[in-house]
Amino acid sequence: VSDSECGLEDEECSVVVSTLYVRSNIRYRYAKTVVYSKIANPANRTNQATFNVMLPETAFISKFFM
């Protein structure tokens, strides 16, 4: 979908994921996982992207940044 088409009210435009990279290193029962995602919005209006992560009950997230 081109930029000009995304500006129309009757046209649905979603974000475009151009890069998704996941690297995980497991050592001594701990996993260090890095997720890198590059997302673009081709629309002429604001749009929303949702990022979901599934974790086991005993897991936790530290040093999270966007």
mmCIF file of N, CA, C and O in Angstrom:
data_model
loop_
_atom_site.group_PDB
_atom_site.id
_atom_site.type_symbol
_atom_site.label_atom_id
_atom_site.label_comp_id
_atom_site.label_asym_id
_atom_site.label_seq_id
_atom_site.Cartn_x
_atom_site.Cartn_y
_atom_site.Cartn_z
ATOM 1 N N VAL A 1 0.860 -1.176 0.000
ATOM 2 C CA VAL A 1 0.000 0.000 0.000
ATOM 3 C C VAL A 1 0.895 1.225 0.000
ATOM 4 O O VAL A 1 1.807 1.328 0.802
ATOM 5 N N SER A 2 0.653 2.147 -0.894
ATOM 6 C CA SER A 2 1.482 3.349 -0.962
ATOM 7 C C SER A 2 1.049 4.362 0.083
ATOM 8 O O SER A 2 -0.045 4.277 0.636
ATOM 9 N N ASP A 3 1.905 5.363 0.337
ATOM 10 C CA ASP A 3 1.594 6.398 1.328
ATOM 11 C C ASP A 3 0.322 7.144 0.984
ATOM 12 O O ASP A 3 -0.469 7.475 1.848
ATOM 13 N N SER A 4 0.096 7.438 -0.285
ATOM 14 C CA SER A 4 -1.086 8.207 -0.669
ATOM 15 C C SER A 4 -2.357 7.400 -0.446
ATOM 16 O O SER A 4 -3.386 7.935 -0.075
ATOM 17 N N GLU A 5 -2.310 6.073 -0.632
ATOM 18 C CA GLU A 5 -3.479 5.237 -0.412
ATOM 19 C C GLU A 5 -3.802 5.102 1.066
ATOM 20 O O GLU A 5 -4.953 4.968 1.435
ATOM 21 N N CYS A 6 -2.791 5.157 1.913
ATOM 22 C CA CYS A 6 -3.012 4.992 3.351
ATOM 23 C C CYS A 6 -3.728 6.169 3.975
ATOM 24 O O CYS A 6 -4.272 6.044 5.055
ATOM 25 N N GLY A 7 -3.739 7.306 3.345
ATOM 26 C CA GLY A 7 -4.385 8.477 3.906
ATOM 27 C C GLY A 7 -5.889 8.460 3.741
ATOM 28 O O GLY A 7 -6.596 9.233 4.376
ATOM 29 N N LEU A 8 -6.437 7.578 2.922
ATOM 30 C CA LEU A 8 -7.869 7.530 2.693
ATOM 31 C C LEU A 8 -8.586 6.936 3.891
ATOM 32 O O LEU A 8 -8.115 5.996 4.515
ATOM 33 N N GLU A 9 -9.772 7.483 4.220
ATOM 34 C CA GLU A 9 -10.503 7.037 5.403
ATOM 35 C C GLU A 9 -11.015 5.607 5.269
ATOM 36 O O GLU A 9 -11.104 4.887 6.244
ATOM 37 N N ASP A 10 -11.350 5.173 4.054
ATOM 38 C CA ASP A 10 -11.904 3.839 3.884
ATOM 39 C C ASP A 10 -10.818 2.778 3.695
ATOM 40 O O ASP A 10 -11.105 1.603 3.565
ATOM 41 N N GLU A 11 -9.563 3.176 3.703
ATOM 42 C CA GLU A 11 -8.444 2.256 3.486
ATOM 43 C C GLU A 11 -7.828 1.857 4.816
ATOM 44 O O GLU A 11 -7.513 2.696 5.641
ATOM 45 N N GLU A 12 -7.693 0.555 5.070
ATOM 46 C CA GLU A 12 -7.032 0.054 6.272
ATOM 47 C C GLU A 12 -5.531 0.012 6.028
ATOM 48 O O GLU A 12 -5.080 -0.532 5.030
ATOM 49 N N CYS A 13 -4.761 0.574 6.923
ATOM 50 C CA CYS A 13 -3.309 0.526 6.824
ATOM 51 C C CYS A 13 -2.754 0.015 8.140
ATOM 52 O O CYS A 13 -3.154 0.464 9.202
ATOM 53 N N SER A 14 -1.848 -0.922 8.044
ATOM 54 C CA SER A 14 -1.225 -1.432 9.257
ATOM 55 C C SER A 14 0.248 -1.060 9.235
ATOM 56 O O SER A 14 0.785 -0.651 8.209
ATOM 57 N N VAL A 15 0.880 -1.201 10.368
ATOM 58 C CA VAL A 15 2.307 -0.931 10.441
ATOM 59 C C VAL A 15 3.066 -2.015 9.691
ATOM 60 O O VAL A 15 2.564 -3.116 9.488
ATOM 61 N N VAL A 16 4.293 -1.706 9.301
ATOM 62 C CA VAL A 16 5.121 -2.640 8.543
ATOM 63 C C VAL A 16 6.335 -3.000 9.391
ATOM 64 O O VAL A 16 7.085 -2.127 9.813
ATOM 65 N N VAL A 17 6.511 -4.288 9.651
ATOM 66 C CA VAL A 17 7.681 -4.770 10.383
ATOM 67 C C VAL A 17 8.751 -5.093 9.345
ATOM 68 O O VAL A 17 8.611 -6.024 8.572
ATOM 69 N N SER A 18 9.812 -4.293 9.332
ATOM 70 C CA SER A 18 10.865 -4.514 8.340
ATOM 71 C C SER A 18 12.001 -5.367 8.892
ATOM 72 O O SER A 18 12.712 -6.014 8.135
ATOM 73 N N THR A 19 12.166 -5.381 10.219
ATOM 74 C CA THR A 19 13.220 -6.175 10.844
ATOM 75 C C THR A 19 12.701 -6.769 12.147
ATOM 76 O O THR A 19 12.060 -6.080 12.932
ATOM 77 N N LEU A 20 12.974 -8.044 12.358
ATOM 78 C CA LEU A 20 12.688 -8.689 13.627
ATOM 79 C C LEU A 20 13.849 -9.626 13.919
ATOM 80 O O LEU A 20 14.123 -10.557 13.167
ATOM 81 N N TYR A 21 14.562 -9.344 15.005
ATOM 82 C CA TYR A 21 15.769 -10.084 15.344
ATOM 83 C C TYR A 21 15.666 -10.518 16.802
ATOM 84 O O TYR A 21 15.396 -9.693 17.678
ATOM 85 N N VAL A 22 15.860 -11.801 17.063
ATOM 86 C CA VAL A 22 15.816 -12.330 18.424
ATOM 87 C C VAL A 22 17.112 -13.087 18.680
ATOM 88 O O VAL A 22 17.492 -13.964 17.905
ATOM 89 N N ARG A 23 17.787 -12.745 19.778
ATOM 90 C CA ARG A 23 19.018 -13.435 20.168
ATOM 91 C C ARG A 23 18.884 -13.830 21.635
ATOM 92 O O ARG A 23 18.553 -13.003 22.484
ATOM 93 N N SER A 24 19.129 -15.090 21.927
ATOM 94 C CA SER A 24 19.001 -15.572 23.300
ATOM 95 C C SER A 24 20.260 -16.325 23.696
ATOM 96 O O SER A 24 20.774 -17.143 22.934
ATOM 97 N N ASN A 25 20.741 -16.037 24.906
ATOM 98 C CA ASN A 25 21.913 -16.699 25.453
ATOM 99 C C ASN A 25 21.517 -17.285 26.802
ATOM 100 O O ASN A 25 21.116 -16.554 27.706
ATOM 101 N N ILE A 26 21.597 -18.604 26.949
ATOM 102 C CA ILE A 26 21.213 -19.272 28.196
ATOM 103 C C ILE A 26 22.474 -19.743 28.904
ATOM 104 O O ILE A 26 23.306 -20.438 28.322
ATOM 105 N N ARG A 27 22.572 -19.319 30.186
ATOM 106 C CA ARG A 27 23.760 -19.654 30.964
ATOM 107 C C ARG A 27 23.363 -19.757 32.433
ATOM 108 O O ARG A 27 22.768 -18.824 32.988
ATOM 109 N N TYR A 28 23.702 -20.877 33.064
ATOM 110 C CA TYR A 28 23.403 -21.091 34.480
ATOM 111 C C TYR A 28 21.919 -20.886 34.801
ATOM 112 O O TYR A 28 21.558 -20.186 35.724
ATOM 113 N N ARG A 29 21.042 -21.435 34.000
ATOM 114 C CA ARG A 29 19.580 -21.368 34.163
ATOM 115 C C ARG A 29 19.000 -19.978 33.930
ATOM 116 O O ARG A 29 17.818 -19.741 34.185
ATOM 117 N N TYR A 30 19.779 -19.039 33.479
ATOM 118 C CA TYR A 30 19.275 -17.699 33.173
ATOM 119 C C TYR A 30 19.368 -17.454 31.671
ATOM 120 O O TYR A 30 20.357 -17.801 31.035
ATOM 121 N N ALA A 31 18.348 -16.849 31.133
ATOM 122 C CA ALA A 31 18.343 -16.541 29.702
ATOM 123 C C ALA A 31 18.415 -15.029 29.522
ATOM 124 O O ALA A 31 17.657 -14.277 30.131
ATOM 125 N N LYS A 32 19.338 -14.604 28.709
ATOM 126 C CA LYS A 32 19.425 -13.202 28.325
ATOM 127 C C LYS A 32 18.948 -13.138 26.877
ATOM 128 O O LYS A 32 19.566 -13.713 25.980
ATOM 129 N N THR A 33 17.828 -12.475 26.663
ATOM 130 C CA THR A 33 17.218 -12.421 25.340
ATOM 131 C C THR A 33 17.105 -10.973 24.889
ATOM 132 O O THR A 33 16.611 -10.126 25.626
ATOM 133 N N VAL A 34 17.558 -10.723 23.688
ATOM 134 C CA VAL A 34 17.461 -9.401 23.080
ATOM 135 C C VAL A 34 16.519 -9.510 21.885
ATOM 136 O O VAL A 34 16.695 -10.369 21.026
ATOM 137 N N VAL A 35 15.499 -8.656 21.865
ATOM 138 C CA VAL A 35 14.564 -8.607 20.748
ATOM 139 C C VAL A 35 14.689 -7.233 20.112
ATOM 140 O O VAL A 35 14.502 -6.215 20.785
ATOM 141 N N TYR A 36 15.017 -7.201 18.826
ATOM 142 C CA TYR A 36 15.141 -5.948 18.085
ATOM 143 C C TYR A 36 14.093 -5.959 16.985
ATOM 144 O O TYR A 36 14.003 -6.918 16.219
ATOM 145 N N SER A 37 13.289 -4.933 16.925
ATOM 146 C CA SER A 37 12.239 -4.848 15.915
ATOM 147 C C SER A 37 12.212 -3.434 15.342
ATOM 148 O O SER A 37 12.231 -2.456 16.086
ATOM 149 N N LYS A 38 12.178 -3.343 14.026
ATOM 150 C CA LYS A 38 12.075 -2.056 13.354
ATOM 151 C C LYS A 38 10.715 -2.009 12.664
ATOM 152 O O LYS A 38 10.402 -2.846 11.823
ATOM 153 N N ILE A 39 9.893 -1.032 13.061
ATOM 154 C CA ILE A 39 8.516 -0.938 12.588
ATOM 155 C C ILE A 39 8.294 0.437 11.972
ATOM 156 O O ILE A 39 8.724 1.449 12.525
ATOM 157 N N ALA A 40 7.614 0.465 10.830
ATOM 158 C CA ALA A 40 7.317 1.725 10.151
ATOM 159 C C ALA A 40 5.804 1.897 10.020
ATOM 160 O O ALA A 40 5.061 0.926 9.928
ATOM 161 N N ASN A 41 5.383 3.131 10.002
ATOM 162 C CA ASN A 41 3.975 3.465 9.805
ATOM 163 C C ASN A 41 3.831 4.157 8.445
ATOM 164 O O ASN A 41 4.161 5.332 8.309
ATOM 165 N N PRO A 42 3.322 3.468 7.412
ATOM 166 C CA PRO A 42 3.204 4.068 6.094
ATOM 167 C C PRO A 42 1.997 5.006 5.957
ATOM 168 O O PRO A 42 1.861 5.699 4.950
ATOM 169 N N ALA A 43 1.144 5.055 6.951
ATOM 170 C CA ALA A 43 -0.078 5.859 6.870
ATOM 171 C C ALA A 43 0.215 7.343 7.064
ATOM 172 O O ALA A 43 1.235 7.725 7.631
ATOM 173 N N ASN A 44 -0.710 8.157 6.612
ATOM 174 C CA ASN A 44 -0.628 9.608 6.799
ATOM 175 C C ASN A 44 -1.293 10.027 8.107
ATOM 176 O O ASN A 44 -1.609 11.190 8.293
ATOM 177 N N ARG A 45 -1.536 9.081 8.966
ATOM 178 C CA ARG A 45 -2.174 9.344 10.256
ATOM 179 C C ARG A 45 -1.476 8.495 11.319
ATOM 180 O O ARG A 45 -0.702 7.603 10.992
ATOM 181 N N THR A 46 -1.766 8.788 12.577
ATOM 182 C CA THR A 46 -1.164 7.985 13.643
ATOM 183 C C THR A 46 -1.684 6.556 13.575
ATOM 184 O O THR A 46 -2.789 6.302 13.096
ATOM 185 N N ASN A 47 -0.884 5.637 14.031
ATOM 186 C CA ASN A 47 -1.243 4.235 14.013
ATOM 187 C C ASN A 47 -0.688 3.595 15.282
ATOM 188 O O ASN A 47 0.114 4.202 15.988
ATOM 189 N N GLN A 48 -1.082 2.372 15.568
ATOM 190 C CA GLN A 48 -0.655 1.702 16.789
ATOM 191 C C GLN A 48 -0.030 0.360 16.451
ATOM 192 O O GLN A 48 -0.522 -0.369 15.602
ATOM 193 N N ALA A 49 1.041 0.038 17.158
ATOM 194 C CA ALA A 49 1.672 -1.272 17.042
ATOM 195 C C ALA A 49 1.686 -1.890 18.437
ATOM 196 O O ALA A 49 1.930 -1.211 19.428
ATOM 197 N N THR A 50 1.407 -3.168 18.525
ATOM 198 C CA THR A 50 1.375 -3.875 19.801
ATOM 199 C C THR A 50 2.506 -4.897 19.839
ATOM 200 O O THR A 50 2.731 -5.609 18.870
ATOM 201 N N PHE A 51 3.188 -4.937 20.944
ATOM 202 C CA PHE A 51 4.298 -5.865 21.145
ATOM 203 C C PHE A 51 3.942 -6.761 22.322
ATOM 204 O O PHE A 51 3.743 -6.286 23.436
ATOM 205 N N ASN A 52 3.815 -8.057 22.093
ATOM 206 C CA ASN A 52 3.448 -9.015 23.142
ATOM 207 C C ASN A 52 4.616 -9.939 23.447
ATOM 208 O O ASN A 52 5.326 -10.368 22.542
ATOM 209 N N VAL A 53 4.762 -10.266 24.733
ATOM 210 C CA VAL A 53 5.800 -11.192 25.175
ATOM 211 C C VAL A 53 5.156 -12.204 26.116
ATOM 212 O O VAL A 53 4.442 -11.829 27.033
ATOM 213 N N MET A 54 5.401 -13.482 25.866
ATOM 214 C CA MET A 54 4.907 -14.538 26.760
ATOM 215 C C MET A 54 6.059 -15.001 27.638
ATOM 216 O O MET A 54 7.127 -15.351 27.138
ATOM 217 N N LEU A 55 5.822 -14.980 28.955
ATOM 218 C CA LEU A 55 6.845 -15.386 29.922
ATOM 219 C C LEU A 55 6.310 -16.494 30.816
ATOM 220 O O LEU A 55 5.133 -16.498 31.169
ATOM 221 N N PRO A 56 7.177 -17.401 31.237
ATOM 222 C CA PRO A 56 6.764 -18.374 32.259
ATOM 223 C C PRO A 56 6.459 -17.639 33.570
ATOM 224 O O PRO A 56 6.910 -16.514 33.785
ATOM 225 N N GLU A 57 5.708 -18.291 34.452
ATOM 226 C CA GLU A 57 5.312 -17.659 35.719
ATOM 227 C C GLU A 57 6.496 -17.215 36.567
ATOM 228 O O GLU A 57 6.425 -16.209 37.264
ATOM 229 N N THR A 58 7.594 -17.951 36.539
ATOM 230 C CA THR A 58 8.738 -17.622 37.385
ATOM 231 C C THR A 58 9.738 -16.683 36.697
ATOM 232 O O THR A 58 10.761 -16.347 37.273
ATOM 233 N N ALA A 59 9.454 -16.272 35.491
ATOM 234 C CA ALA A 59 10.368 -15.392 34.742
ATOM 235 C C ALA A 59 10.114 -13.924 35.076
ATOM 236 O O ALA A 59 9.083 -13.559 35.638
ATOM 237 N N PHE A 60 11.092 -13.080 34.745
ATOM 238 C CA PHE A 60 10.939 -11.640 34.963
ATOM 239 C C PHE A 60 11.695 -10.904 33.855
ATOM 240 O O PHE A 60 12.535 -11.468 33.160
ATOM 241 N N ILE A 61 11.363 -9.634 33.706
ATOM 242 C CA ILE A 61 12.033 -8.781 32.716
ATOM 243 C C ILE A 61 12.817 -7.715 33.458
ATOM 244 O O ILE A 61 12.294 -7.087 34.392
ATOM 245 N N SER A 62 14.060 -7.500 33.050
ATOM 246 C CA SER A 62 14.855 -6.412 33.607
ATOM 247 C C SER A 62 15.501 -5.660 32.447
ATOM 248 O O SER A 62 15.658 -6.204 31.353
ATOM 249 N N LYS A 63 15.838 -4.416 32.681
ATOM 250 C CA LYS A 63 16.483 -3.568 31.680
ATOM 251 C C LYS A 63 15.692 -3.491 30.374
ATOM 252 O O LYS A 63 16.209 -3.658 29.291
ATOM 253 N N PHE A 64 14.409 -3.228 30.492
ATOM 254 C CA PHE A 64 13.538 -3.087 29.334
ATOM 255 C C PHE A 64 13.604 -1.650 28.815
ATOM 256 O O PHE A 64 13.539 -0.709 29.597
ATOM 257 N N PHE A 65 13.783 -1.486 27.523
ATOM 258 C CA PHE A 65 13.745 -0.144 26.958
ATOM 259 C C PHE A 65 13.219 -0.195 25.530
ATOM 260 O O PHE A 65 13.271 -1.212 24.869
ATOM 261 N N MET A 66 12.678 0.940 25.107
ATOM 262 C CA MET A 66 12.151 1.085 23.744
ATOM 263 C C MET A 66 12.735 2.338 23.136
ATOM 264 O O MET A 66 12.960 3.306 23.790
#
